[in-house]
mmCIF file with all atom_site columns, C-alpha atoms and ligand atoms in Angstrom:
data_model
loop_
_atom_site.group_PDB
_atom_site.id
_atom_site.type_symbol
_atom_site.label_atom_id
_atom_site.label_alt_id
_atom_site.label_comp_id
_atom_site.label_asym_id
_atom_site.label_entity_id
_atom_site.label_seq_id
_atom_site.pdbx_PDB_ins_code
_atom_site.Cartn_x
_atom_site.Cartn_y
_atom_site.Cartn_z
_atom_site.occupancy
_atom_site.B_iso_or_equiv
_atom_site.pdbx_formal_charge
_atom_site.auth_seq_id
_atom_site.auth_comp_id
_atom_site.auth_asym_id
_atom_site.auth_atom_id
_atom_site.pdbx_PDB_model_num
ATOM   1   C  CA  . UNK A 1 1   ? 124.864 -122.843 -258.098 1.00 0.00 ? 6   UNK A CA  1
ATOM   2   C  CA  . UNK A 1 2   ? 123.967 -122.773 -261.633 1.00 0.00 ? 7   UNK A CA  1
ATOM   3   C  CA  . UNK A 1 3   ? 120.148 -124.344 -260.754 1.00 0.00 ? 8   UNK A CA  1
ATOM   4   C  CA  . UNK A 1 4   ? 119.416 -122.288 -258.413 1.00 0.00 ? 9   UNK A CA  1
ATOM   5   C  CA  . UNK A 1 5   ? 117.049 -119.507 -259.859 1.00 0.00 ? 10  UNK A CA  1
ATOM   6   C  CA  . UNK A 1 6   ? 115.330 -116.297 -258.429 1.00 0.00 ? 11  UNK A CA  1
ATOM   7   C  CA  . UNK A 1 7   ? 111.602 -115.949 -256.553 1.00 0.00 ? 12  UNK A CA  1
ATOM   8   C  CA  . UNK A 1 8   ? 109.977 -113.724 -259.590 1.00 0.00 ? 13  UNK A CA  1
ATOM   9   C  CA  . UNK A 1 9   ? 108.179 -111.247 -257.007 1.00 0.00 ? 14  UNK A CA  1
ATOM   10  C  CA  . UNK A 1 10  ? 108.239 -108.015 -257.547 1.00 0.00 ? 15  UNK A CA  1
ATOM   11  C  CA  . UNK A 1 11  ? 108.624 -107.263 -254.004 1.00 0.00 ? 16  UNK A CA  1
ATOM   12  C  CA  . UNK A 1 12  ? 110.882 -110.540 -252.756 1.00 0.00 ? 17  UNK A CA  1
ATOM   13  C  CA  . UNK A 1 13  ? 113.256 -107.830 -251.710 1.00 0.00 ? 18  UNK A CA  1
ATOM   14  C  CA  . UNK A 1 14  ? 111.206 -105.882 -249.150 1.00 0.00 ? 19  UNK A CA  1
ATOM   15  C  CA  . UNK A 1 15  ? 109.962 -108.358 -246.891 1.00 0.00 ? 20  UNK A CA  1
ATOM   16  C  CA  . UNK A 1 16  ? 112.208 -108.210 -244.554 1.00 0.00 ? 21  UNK A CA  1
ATOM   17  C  CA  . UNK A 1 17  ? 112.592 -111.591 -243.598 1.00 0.00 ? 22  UNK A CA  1
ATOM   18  C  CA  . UNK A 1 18  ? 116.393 -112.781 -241.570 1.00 0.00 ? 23  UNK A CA  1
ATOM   19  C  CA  . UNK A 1 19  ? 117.320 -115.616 -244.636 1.00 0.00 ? 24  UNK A CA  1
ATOM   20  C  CA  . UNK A 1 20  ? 116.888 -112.766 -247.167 1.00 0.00 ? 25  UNK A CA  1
ATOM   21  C  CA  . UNK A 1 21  ? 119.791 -110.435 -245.421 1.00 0.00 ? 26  UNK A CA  1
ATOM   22  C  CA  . UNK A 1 22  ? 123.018 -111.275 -247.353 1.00 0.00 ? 27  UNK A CA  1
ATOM   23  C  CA  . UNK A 1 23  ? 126.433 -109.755 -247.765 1.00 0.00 ? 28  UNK A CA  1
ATOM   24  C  CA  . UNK A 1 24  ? 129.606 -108.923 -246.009 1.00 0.00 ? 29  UNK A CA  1
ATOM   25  C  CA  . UNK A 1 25  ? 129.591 -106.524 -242.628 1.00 0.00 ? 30  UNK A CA  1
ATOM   26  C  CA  . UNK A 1 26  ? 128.483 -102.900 -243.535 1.00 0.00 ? 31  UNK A CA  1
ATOM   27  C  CA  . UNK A 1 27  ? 127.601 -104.557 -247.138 1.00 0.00 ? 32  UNK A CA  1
ATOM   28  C  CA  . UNK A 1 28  ? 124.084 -106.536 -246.371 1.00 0.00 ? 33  UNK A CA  1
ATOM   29  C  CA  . UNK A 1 29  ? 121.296 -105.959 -248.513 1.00 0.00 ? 34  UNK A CA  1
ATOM   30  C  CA  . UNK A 1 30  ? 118.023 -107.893 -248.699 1.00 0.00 ? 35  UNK A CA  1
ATOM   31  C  CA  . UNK A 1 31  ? 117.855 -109.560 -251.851 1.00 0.00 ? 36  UNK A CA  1
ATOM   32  C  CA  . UNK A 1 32  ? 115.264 -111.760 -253.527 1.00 0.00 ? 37  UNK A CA  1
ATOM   33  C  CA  . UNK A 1 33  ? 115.248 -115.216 -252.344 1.00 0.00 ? 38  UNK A CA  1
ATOM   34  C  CA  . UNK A 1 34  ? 117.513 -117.614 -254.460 1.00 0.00 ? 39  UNK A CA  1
ATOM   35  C  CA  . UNK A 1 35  ? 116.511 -121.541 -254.015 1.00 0.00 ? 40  UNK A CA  1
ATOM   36  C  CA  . UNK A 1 36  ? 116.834 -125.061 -256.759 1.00 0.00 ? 41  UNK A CA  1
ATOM   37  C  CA  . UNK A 1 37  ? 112.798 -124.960 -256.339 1.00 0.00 ? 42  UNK A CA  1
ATOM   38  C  CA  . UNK A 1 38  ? 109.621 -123.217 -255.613 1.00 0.00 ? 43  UNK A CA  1
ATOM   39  C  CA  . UNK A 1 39  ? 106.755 -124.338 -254.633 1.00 0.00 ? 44  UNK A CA  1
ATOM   40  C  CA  . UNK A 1 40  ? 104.066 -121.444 -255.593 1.00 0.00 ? 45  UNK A CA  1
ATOM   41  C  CA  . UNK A 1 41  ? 102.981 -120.262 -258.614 1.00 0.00 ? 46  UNK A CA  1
ATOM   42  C  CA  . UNK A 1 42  ? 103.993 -123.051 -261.122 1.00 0.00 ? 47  UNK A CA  1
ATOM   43  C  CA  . UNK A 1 43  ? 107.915 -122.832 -259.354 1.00 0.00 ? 48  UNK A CA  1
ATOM   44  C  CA  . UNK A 1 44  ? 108.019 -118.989 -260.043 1.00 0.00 ? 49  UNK A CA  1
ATOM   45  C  CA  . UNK A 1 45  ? 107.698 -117.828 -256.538 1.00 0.00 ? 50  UNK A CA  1
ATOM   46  C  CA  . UNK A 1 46  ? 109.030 -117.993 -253.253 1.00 0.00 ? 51  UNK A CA  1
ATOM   47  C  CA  . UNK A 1 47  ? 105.697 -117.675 -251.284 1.00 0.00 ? 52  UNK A CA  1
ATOM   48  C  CA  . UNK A 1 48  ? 101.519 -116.603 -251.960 1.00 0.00 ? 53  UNK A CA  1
ATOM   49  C  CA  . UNK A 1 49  ? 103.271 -113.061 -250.842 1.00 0.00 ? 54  UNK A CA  1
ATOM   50  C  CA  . UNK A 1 50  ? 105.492 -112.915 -253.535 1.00 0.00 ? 55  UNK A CA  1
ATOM   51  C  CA  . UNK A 1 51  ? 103.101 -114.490 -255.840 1.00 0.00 ? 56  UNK A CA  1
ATOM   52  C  CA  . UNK A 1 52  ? 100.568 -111.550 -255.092 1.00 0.00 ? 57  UNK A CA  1
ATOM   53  C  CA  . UNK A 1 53  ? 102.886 -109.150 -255.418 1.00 0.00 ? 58  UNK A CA  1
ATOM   54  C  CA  . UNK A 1 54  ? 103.545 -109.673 -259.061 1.00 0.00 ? 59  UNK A CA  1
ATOM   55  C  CA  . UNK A 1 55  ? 99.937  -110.035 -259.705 1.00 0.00 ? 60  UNK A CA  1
ATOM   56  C  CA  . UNK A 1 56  ? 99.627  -106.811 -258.268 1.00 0.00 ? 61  UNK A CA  1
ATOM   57  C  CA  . UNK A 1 57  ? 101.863 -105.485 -260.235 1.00 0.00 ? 62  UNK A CA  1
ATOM   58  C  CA  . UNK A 1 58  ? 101.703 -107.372 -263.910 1.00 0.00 ? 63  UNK A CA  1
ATOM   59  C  CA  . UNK A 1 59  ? 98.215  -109.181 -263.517 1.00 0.00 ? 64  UNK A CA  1
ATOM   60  C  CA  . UNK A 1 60  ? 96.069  -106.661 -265.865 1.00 0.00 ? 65  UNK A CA  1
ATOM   61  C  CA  . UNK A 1 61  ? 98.523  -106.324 -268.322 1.00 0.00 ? 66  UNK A CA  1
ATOM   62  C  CA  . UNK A 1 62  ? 98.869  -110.346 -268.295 1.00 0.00 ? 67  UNK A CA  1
ATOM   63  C  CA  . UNK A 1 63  ? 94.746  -110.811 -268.475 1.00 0.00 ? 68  UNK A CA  1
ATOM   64  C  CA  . UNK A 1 64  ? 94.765  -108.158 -271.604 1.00 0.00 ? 69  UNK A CA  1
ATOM   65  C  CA  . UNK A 1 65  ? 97.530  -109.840 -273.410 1.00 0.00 ? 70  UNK A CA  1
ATOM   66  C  CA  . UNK A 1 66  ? 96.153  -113.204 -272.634 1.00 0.00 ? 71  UNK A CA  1
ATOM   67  C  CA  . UNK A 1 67  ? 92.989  -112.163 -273.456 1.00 0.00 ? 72  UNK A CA  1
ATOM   68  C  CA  . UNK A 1 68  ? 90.468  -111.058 -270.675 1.00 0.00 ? 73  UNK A CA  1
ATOM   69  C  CA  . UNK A 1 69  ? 87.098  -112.815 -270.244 1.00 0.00 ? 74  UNK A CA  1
ATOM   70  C  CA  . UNK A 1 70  ? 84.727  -110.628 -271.357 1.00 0.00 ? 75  UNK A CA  1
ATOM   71  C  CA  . UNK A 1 71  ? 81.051  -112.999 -271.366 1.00 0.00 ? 76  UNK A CA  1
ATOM   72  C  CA  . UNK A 1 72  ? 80.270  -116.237 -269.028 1.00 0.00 ? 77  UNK A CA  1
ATOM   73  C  CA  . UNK A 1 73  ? 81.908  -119.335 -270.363 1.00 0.00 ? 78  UNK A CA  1
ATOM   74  C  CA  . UNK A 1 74  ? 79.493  -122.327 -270.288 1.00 0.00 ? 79  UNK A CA  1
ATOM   75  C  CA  . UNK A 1 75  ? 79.716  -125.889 -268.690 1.00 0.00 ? 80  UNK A CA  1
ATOM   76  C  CA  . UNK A 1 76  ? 77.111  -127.958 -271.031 1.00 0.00 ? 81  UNK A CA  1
ATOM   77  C  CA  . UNK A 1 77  ? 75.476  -131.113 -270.661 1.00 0.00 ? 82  UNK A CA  1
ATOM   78  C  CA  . UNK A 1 78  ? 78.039  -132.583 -273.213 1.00 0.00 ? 83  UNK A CA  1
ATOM   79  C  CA  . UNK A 1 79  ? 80.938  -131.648 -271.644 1.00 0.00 ? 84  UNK A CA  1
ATOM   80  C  CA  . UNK A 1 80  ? 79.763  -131.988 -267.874 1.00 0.00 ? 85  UNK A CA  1
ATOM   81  C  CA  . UNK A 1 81  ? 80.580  -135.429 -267.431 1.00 0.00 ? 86  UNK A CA  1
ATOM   82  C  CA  . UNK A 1 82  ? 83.057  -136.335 -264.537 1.00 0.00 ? 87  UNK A CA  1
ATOM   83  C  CA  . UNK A 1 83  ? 84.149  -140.078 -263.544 1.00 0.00 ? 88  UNK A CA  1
ATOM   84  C  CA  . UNK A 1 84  ? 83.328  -141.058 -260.075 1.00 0.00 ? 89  UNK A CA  1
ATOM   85  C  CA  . UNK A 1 85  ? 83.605  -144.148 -257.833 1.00 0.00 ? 90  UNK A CA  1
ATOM   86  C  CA  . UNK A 1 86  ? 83.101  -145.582 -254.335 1.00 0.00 ? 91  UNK A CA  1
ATOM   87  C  CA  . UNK A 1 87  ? 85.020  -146.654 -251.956 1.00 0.00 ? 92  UNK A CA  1
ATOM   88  C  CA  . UNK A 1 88  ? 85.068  -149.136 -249.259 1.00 0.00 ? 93  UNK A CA  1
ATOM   89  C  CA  . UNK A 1 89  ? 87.299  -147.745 -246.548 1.00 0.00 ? 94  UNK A CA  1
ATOM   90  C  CA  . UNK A 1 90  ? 86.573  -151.374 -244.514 1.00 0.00 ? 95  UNK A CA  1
ATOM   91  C  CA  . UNK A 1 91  ? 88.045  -153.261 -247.014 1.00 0.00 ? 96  UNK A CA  1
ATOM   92  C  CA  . UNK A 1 92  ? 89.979  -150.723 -249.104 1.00 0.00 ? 97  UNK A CA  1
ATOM   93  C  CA  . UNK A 1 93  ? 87.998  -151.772 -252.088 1.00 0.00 ? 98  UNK A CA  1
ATOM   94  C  CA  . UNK A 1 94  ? 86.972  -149.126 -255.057 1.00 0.00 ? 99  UNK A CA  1
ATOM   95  C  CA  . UNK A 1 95  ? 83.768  -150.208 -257.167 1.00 0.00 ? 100 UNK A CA  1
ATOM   96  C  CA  . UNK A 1 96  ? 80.888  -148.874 -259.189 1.00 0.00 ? 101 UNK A CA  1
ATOM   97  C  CA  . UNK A 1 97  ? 83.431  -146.593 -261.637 1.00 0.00 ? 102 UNK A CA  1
ATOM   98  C  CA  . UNK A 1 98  ? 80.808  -144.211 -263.305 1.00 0.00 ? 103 UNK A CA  1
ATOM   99  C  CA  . UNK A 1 99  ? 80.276  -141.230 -265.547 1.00 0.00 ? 104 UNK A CA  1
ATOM   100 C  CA  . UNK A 1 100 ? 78.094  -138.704 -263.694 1.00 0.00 ? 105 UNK A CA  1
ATOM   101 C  CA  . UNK A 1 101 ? 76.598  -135.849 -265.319 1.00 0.00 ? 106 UNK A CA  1
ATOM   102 C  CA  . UNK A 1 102 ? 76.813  -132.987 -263.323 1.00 0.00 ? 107 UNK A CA  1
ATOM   103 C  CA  . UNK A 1 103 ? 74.209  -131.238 -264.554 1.00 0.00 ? 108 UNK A CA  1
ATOM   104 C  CA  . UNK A 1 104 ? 71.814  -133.813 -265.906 1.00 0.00 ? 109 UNK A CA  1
ATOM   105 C  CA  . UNK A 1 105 ? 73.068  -135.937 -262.761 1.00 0.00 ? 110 UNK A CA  1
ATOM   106 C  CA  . UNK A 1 106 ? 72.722  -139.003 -265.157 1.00 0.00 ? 111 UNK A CA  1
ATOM   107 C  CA  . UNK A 1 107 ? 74.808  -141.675 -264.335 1.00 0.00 ? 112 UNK A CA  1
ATOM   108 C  CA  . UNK A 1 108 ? 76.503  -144.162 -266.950 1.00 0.00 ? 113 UNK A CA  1
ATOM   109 C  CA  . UNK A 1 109 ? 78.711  -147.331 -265.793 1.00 0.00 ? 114 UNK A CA  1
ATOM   110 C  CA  . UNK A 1 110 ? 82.467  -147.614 -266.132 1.00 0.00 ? 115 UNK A CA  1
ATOM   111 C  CA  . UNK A 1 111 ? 84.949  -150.418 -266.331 1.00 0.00 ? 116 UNK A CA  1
ATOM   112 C  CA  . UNK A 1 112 ? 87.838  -149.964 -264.098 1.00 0.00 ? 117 UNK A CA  1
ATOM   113 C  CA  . UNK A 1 113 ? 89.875  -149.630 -267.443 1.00 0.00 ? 118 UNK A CA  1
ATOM   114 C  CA  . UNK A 1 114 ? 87.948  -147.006 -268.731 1.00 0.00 ? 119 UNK A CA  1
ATOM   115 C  CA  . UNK A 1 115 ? 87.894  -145.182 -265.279 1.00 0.00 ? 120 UNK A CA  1
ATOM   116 C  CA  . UNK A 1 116 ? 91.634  -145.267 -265.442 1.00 0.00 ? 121 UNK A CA  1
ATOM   117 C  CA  . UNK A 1 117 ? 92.627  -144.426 -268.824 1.00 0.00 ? 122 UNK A CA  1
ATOM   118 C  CA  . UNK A 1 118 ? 92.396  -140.633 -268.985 1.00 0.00 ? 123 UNK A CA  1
ATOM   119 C  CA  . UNK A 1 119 ? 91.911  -140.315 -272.512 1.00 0.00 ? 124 UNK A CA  1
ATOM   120 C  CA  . UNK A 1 120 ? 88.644  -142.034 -272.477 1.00 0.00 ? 125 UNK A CA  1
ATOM   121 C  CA  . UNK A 1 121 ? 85.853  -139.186 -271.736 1.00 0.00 ? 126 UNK A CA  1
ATOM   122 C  CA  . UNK A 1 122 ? 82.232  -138.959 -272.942 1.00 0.00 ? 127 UNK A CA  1
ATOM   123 C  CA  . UNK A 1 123 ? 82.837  -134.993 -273.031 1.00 0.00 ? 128 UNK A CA  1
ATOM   124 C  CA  . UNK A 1 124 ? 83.445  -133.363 -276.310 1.00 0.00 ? 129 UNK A CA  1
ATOM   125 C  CA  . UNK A 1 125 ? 85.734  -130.983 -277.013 1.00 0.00 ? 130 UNK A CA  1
ATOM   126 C  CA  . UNK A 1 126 ? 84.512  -127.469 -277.505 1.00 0.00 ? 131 UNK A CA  1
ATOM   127 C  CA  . UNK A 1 127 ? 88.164  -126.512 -277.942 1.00 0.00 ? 132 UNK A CA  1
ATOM   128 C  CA  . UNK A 1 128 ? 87.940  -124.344 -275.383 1.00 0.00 ? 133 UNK A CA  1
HETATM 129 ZN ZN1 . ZN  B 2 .   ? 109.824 -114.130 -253.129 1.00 0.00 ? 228 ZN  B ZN1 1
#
């Protein structure tokens, strides 16, 4: 019992749903829904609902603390390079790995080694 942990919605509680009625006879409550996993939210909540909910009610305060976006952030030539490839559905085949700029839409060849290894990029790092 010890992995199972709680949906984090603020509101898990009041939506009525039948697998959220627990208790004895004359004793039954809804309670927020108790499972070993989650699948919404990074494994925090029980459903979008739930998820919503919480935004609803903590989202602002998250953003300020977090810090809130306050100008446009910028995608620039030197860090708008994304690897691509094609692939033969007839024979099941992948060739042509590339680097395609997605804003200069130049195009720069790619071994299949360098395709795969994702710590090989032609971006630089803003540290953003
Ligand atoms: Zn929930």
């Amino acid at each position: 019992m010890s992995d199972l942990k709680f949906c984090q919605g603020t509101e898990c509680h009041m939506h009525k749903t039948q697998d959220r009625i627990k208790g004895t006879k004359g004793n039954k409550t809804y309670q927020t829904r108790r499972r070993s996993k989650f699948y919404y939210g990074n494994g925090n909540f029980c459903s979008t609902w739930c998820q919503n909910d919480w935004f609803n009610t903590y989202g602002d305060r998250a953003i300020d603390h977090f810090g809130r976006t306050t100008q446009a952030k910028h995608l620039t030539e030197q860090n708008a390079w994304e690897k691509d490839y094609d692939y033969d559905w007839q024979s099941r085949t992948e060739s042509n790995w590339r680097y395609v700029n997605s804003i200069t839409k130049e195009q720069r060849p790619l071994t299949q080694a360098q395709f795969n290894d994702t710590n090989y990029t032609l971006n630089i790092n803003t540290g953003e």
